[in-house]
Tab-separated table of N, CA and C in Angstrom:
chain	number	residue	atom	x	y	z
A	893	UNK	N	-117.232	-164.188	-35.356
A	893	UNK	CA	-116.367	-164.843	-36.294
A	893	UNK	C	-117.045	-166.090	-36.860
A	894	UNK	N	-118.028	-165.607	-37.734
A	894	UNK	CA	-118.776	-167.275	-37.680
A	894	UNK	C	-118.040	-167.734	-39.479
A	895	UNK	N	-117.254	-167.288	-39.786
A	895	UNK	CA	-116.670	-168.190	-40.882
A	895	UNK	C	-115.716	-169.032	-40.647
A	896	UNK	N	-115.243	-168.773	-39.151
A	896	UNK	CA	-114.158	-170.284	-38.361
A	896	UNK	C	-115.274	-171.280	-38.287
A	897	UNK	N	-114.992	-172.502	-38.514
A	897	UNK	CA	-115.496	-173.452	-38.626
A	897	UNK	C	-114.607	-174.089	-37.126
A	898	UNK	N	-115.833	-175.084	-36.371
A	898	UNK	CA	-115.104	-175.956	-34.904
A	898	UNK	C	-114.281	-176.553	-35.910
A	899	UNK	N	-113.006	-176.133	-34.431
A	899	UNK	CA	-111.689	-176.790	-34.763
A	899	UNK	C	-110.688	-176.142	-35.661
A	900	UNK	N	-111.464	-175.054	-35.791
A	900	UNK	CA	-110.143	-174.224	-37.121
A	900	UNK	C	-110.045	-173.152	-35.848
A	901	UNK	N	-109.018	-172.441	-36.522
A	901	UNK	CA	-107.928	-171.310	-35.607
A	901	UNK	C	-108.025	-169.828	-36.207
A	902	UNK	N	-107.810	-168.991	-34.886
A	902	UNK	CA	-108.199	-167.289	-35.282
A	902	UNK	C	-107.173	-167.109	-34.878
A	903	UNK	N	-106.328	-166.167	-35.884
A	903	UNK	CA	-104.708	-165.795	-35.050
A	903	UNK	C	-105.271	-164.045	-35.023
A	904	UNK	N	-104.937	-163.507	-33.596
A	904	UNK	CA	-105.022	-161.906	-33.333
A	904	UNK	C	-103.569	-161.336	-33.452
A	905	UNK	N	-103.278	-160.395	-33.623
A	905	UNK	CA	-102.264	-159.394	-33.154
A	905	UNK	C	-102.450	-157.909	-32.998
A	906	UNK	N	-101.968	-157.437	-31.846
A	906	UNK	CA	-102.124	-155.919	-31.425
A	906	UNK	C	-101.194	-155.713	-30.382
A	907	UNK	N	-101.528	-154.241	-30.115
A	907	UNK	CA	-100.324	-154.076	-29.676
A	907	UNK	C	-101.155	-152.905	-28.202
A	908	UNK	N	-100.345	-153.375	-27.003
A	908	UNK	CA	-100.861	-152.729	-25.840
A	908	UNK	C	-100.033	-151.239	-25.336
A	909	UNK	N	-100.902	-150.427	-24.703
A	909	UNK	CA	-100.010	-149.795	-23.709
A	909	UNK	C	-99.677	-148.095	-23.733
A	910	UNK	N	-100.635	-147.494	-24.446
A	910	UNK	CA	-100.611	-146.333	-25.026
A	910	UNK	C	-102.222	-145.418	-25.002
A	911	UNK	N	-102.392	-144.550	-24.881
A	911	UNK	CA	-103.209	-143.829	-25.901
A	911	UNK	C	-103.811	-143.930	-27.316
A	912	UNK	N	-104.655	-144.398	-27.914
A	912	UNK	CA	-104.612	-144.264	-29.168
A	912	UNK	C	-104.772	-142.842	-30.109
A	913	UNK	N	-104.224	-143.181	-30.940
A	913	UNK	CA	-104.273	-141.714	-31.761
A	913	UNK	C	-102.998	-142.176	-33.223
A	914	UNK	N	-102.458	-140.830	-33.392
A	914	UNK	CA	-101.876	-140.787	-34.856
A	914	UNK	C	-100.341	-141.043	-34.367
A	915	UNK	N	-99.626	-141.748	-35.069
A	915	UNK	CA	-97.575	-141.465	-34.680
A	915	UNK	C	-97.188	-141.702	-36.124
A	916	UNK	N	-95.693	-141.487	-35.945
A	916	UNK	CA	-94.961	-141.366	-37.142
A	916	UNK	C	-94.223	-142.650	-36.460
A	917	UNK	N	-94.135	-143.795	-37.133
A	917	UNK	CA	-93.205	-144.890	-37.329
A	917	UNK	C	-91.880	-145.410	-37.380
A	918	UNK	N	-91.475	-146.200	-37.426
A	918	UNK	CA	-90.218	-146.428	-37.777
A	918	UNK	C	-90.141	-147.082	-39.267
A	919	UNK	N	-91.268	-147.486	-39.840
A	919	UNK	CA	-91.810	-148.093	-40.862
A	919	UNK	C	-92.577	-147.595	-42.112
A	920	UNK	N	-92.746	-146.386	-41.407
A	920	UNK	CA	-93.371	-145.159	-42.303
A	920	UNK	C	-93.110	-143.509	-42.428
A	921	UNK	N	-93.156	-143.050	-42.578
A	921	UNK	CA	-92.641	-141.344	-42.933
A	921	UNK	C	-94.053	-140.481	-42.566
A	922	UNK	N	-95.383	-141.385	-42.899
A	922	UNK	CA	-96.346	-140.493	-42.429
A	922	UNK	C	-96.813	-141.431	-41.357
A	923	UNK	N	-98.035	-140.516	-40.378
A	923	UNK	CA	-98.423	-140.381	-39.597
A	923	UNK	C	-99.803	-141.806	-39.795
A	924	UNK	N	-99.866	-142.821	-39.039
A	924	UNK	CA	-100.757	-143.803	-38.785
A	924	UNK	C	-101.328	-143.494	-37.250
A	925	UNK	N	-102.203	-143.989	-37.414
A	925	UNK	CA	-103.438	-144.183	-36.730
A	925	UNK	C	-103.464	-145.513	-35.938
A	926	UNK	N	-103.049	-145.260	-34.512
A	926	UNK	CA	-103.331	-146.373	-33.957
A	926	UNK	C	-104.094	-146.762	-32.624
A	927	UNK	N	-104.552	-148.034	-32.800
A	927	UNK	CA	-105.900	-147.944	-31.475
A	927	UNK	C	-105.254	-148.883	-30.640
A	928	UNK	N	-104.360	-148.982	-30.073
A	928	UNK	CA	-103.958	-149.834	-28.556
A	928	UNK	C	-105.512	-150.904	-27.967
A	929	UNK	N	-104.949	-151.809	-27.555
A	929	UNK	CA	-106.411	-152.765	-26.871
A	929	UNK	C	-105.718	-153.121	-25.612
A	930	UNK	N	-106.462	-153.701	-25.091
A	930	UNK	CA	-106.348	-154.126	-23.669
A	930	UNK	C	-106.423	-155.811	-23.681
A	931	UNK	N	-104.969	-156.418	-23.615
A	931	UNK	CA	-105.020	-157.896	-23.747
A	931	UNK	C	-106.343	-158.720	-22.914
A	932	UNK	N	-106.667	-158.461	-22.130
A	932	UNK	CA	-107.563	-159.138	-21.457
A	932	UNK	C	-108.385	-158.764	-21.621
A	933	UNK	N	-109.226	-158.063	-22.516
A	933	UNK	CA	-110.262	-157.738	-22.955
A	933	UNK	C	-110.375	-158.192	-24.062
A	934	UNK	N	-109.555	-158.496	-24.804
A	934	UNK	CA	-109.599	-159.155	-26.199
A	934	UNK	C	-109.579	-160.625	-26.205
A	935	UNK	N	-108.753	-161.105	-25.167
A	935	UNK	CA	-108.858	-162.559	-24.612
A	935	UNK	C	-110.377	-162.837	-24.032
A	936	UNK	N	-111.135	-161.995	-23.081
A	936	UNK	CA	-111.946	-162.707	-22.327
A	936	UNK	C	-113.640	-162.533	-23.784
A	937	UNK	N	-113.187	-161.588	-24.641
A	937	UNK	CA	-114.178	-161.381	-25.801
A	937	UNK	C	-114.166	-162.416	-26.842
A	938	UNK	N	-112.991	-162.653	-27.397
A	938	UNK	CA	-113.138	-163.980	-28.386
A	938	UNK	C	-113.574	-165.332	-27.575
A	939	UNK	N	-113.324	-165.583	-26.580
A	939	UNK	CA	-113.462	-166.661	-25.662
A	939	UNK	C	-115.045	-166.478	-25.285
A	940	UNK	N	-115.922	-165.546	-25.173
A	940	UNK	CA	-116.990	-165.877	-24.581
A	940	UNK	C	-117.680	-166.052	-26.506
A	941	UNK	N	-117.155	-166.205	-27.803
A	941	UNK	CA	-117.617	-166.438	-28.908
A	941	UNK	C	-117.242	-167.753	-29.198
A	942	UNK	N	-116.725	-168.715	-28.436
A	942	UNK	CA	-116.879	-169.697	-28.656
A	942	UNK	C	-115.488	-170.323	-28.806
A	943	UNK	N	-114.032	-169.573	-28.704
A	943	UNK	CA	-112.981	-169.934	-28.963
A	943	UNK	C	-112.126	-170.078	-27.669
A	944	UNK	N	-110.577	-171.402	-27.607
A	944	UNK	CA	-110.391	-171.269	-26.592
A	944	UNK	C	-108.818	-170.879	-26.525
A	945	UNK	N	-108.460	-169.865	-26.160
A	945	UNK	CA	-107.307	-169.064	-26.170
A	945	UNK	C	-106.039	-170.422	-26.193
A	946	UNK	N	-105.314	-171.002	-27.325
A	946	UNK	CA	-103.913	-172.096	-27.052
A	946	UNK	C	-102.506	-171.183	-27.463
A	947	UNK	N	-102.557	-170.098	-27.821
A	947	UNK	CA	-101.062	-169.508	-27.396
A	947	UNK	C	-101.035	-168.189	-26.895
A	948	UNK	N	-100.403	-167.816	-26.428
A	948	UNK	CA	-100.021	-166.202	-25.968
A	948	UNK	C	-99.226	-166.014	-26.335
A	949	UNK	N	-97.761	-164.920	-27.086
A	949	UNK	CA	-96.485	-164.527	-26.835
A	949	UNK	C	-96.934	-162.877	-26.665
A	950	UNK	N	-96.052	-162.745	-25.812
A	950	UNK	CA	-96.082	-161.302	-26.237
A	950	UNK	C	-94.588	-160.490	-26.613
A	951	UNK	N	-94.269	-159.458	-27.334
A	951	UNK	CA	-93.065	-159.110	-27.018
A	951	UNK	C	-92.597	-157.754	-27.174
A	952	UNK	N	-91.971	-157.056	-26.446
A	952	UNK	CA	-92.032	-155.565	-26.317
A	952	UNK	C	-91.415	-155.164	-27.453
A	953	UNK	N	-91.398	-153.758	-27.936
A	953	UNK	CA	-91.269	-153.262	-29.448
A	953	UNK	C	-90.829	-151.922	-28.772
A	954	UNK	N	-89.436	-151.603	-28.745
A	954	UNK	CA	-89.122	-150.141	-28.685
A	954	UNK	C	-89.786	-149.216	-29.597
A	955	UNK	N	-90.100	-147.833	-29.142
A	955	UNK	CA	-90.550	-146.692	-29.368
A	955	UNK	C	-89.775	-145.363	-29.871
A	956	UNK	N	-89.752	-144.821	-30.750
A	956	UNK	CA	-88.751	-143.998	-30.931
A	956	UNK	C	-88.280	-143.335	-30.041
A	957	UNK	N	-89.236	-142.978	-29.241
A	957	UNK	CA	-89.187	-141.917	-28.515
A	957	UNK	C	-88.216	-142.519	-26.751
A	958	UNK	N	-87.770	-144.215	-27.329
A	958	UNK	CA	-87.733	-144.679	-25.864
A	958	UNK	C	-88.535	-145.773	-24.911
A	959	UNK	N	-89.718	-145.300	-25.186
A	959	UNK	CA	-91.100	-146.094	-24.367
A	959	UNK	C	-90.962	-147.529	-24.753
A	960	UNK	N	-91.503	-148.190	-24.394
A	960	UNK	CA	-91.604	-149.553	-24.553
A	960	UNK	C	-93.088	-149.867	-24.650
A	961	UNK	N	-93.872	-150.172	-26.042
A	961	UNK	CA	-95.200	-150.948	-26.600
A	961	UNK	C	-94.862	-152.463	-26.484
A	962	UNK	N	-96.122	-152.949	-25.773
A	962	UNK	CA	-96.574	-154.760	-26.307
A	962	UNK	C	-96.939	-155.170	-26.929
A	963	UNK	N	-95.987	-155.696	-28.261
A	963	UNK	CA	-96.829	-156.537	-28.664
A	963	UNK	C	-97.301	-157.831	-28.672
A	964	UNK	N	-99.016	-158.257	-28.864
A	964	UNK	CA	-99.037	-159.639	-27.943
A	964	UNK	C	-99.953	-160.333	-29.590
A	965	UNK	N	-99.846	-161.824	-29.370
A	965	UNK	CA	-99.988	-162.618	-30.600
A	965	UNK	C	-100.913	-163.277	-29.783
A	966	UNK	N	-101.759	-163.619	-30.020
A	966	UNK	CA	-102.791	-164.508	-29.925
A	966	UNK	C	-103.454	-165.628	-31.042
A	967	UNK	N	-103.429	-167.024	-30.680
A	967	UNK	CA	-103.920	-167.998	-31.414
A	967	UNK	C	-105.051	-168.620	-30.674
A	968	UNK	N	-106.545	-168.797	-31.445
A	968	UNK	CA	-107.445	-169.150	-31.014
A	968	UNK	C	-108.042	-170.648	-31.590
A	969	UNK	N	-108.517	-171.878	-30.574
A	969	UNK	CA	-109.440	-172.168	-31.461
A	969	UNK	C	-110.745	-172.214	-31.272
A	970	UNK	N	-111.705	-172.676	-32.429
A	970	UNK	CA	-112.986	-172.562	-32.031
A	970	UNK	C	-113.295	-173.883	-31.517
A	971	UNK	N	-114.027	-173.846	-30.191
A	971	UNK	CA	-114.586	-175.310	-29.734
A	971	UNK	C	-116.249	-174.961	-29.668
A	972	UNK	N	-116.746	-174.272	-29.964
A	972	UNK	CA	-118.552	-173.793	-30.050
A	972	UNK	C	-118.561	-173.251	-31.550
A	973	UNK	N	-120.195	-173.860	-31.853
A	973	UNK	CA	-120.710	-173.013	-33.105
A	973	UNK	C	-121.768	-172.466	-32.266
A	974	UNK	N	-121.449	-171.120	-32.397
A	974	UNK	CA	-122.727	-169.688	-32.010
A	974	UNK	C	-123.091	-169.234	-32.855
């Protein structure tokens, strides 16, 4: 991420807890494509680039089908230029 400048902020969002692949939405009629991440893998990756994780929320998102997805928000800032 080298167009954050120290001291400016990277906001993430994704969503945990699944398989990735194709679903039909609640938001759409066709079929999207989605790749699930692993919060702590995305946390401990921006952080070894120089940023230092200042918020977390996360918040669950019913599933049509029932299931329960995470979604988690992440705000970063940068304290290193790499």
């Amino acid at each position: 991420f080298p167009s954050v400048n120290p001291g400016g902020y990277l906001y993430v969002s994704f969503m945990t807890g699944k398989t990735p692949g194709y679903e039909t939405t609640s938001f759409s009629d066709s079929e999207i494509f989605f790749n699930y991440l692993v919060k702590e893998e995305i946390v401990d990756e921006i952080s070894r680039r120089g940023f230092q994780l200042e918020s977390m929320q996360t918040e669950p998102y019913p599933e049509r089908n029932g299931t329960i997805t995470e979604d988690v928000f992440l705000v970063f800032k940068k304290t290193l230029t790499i």
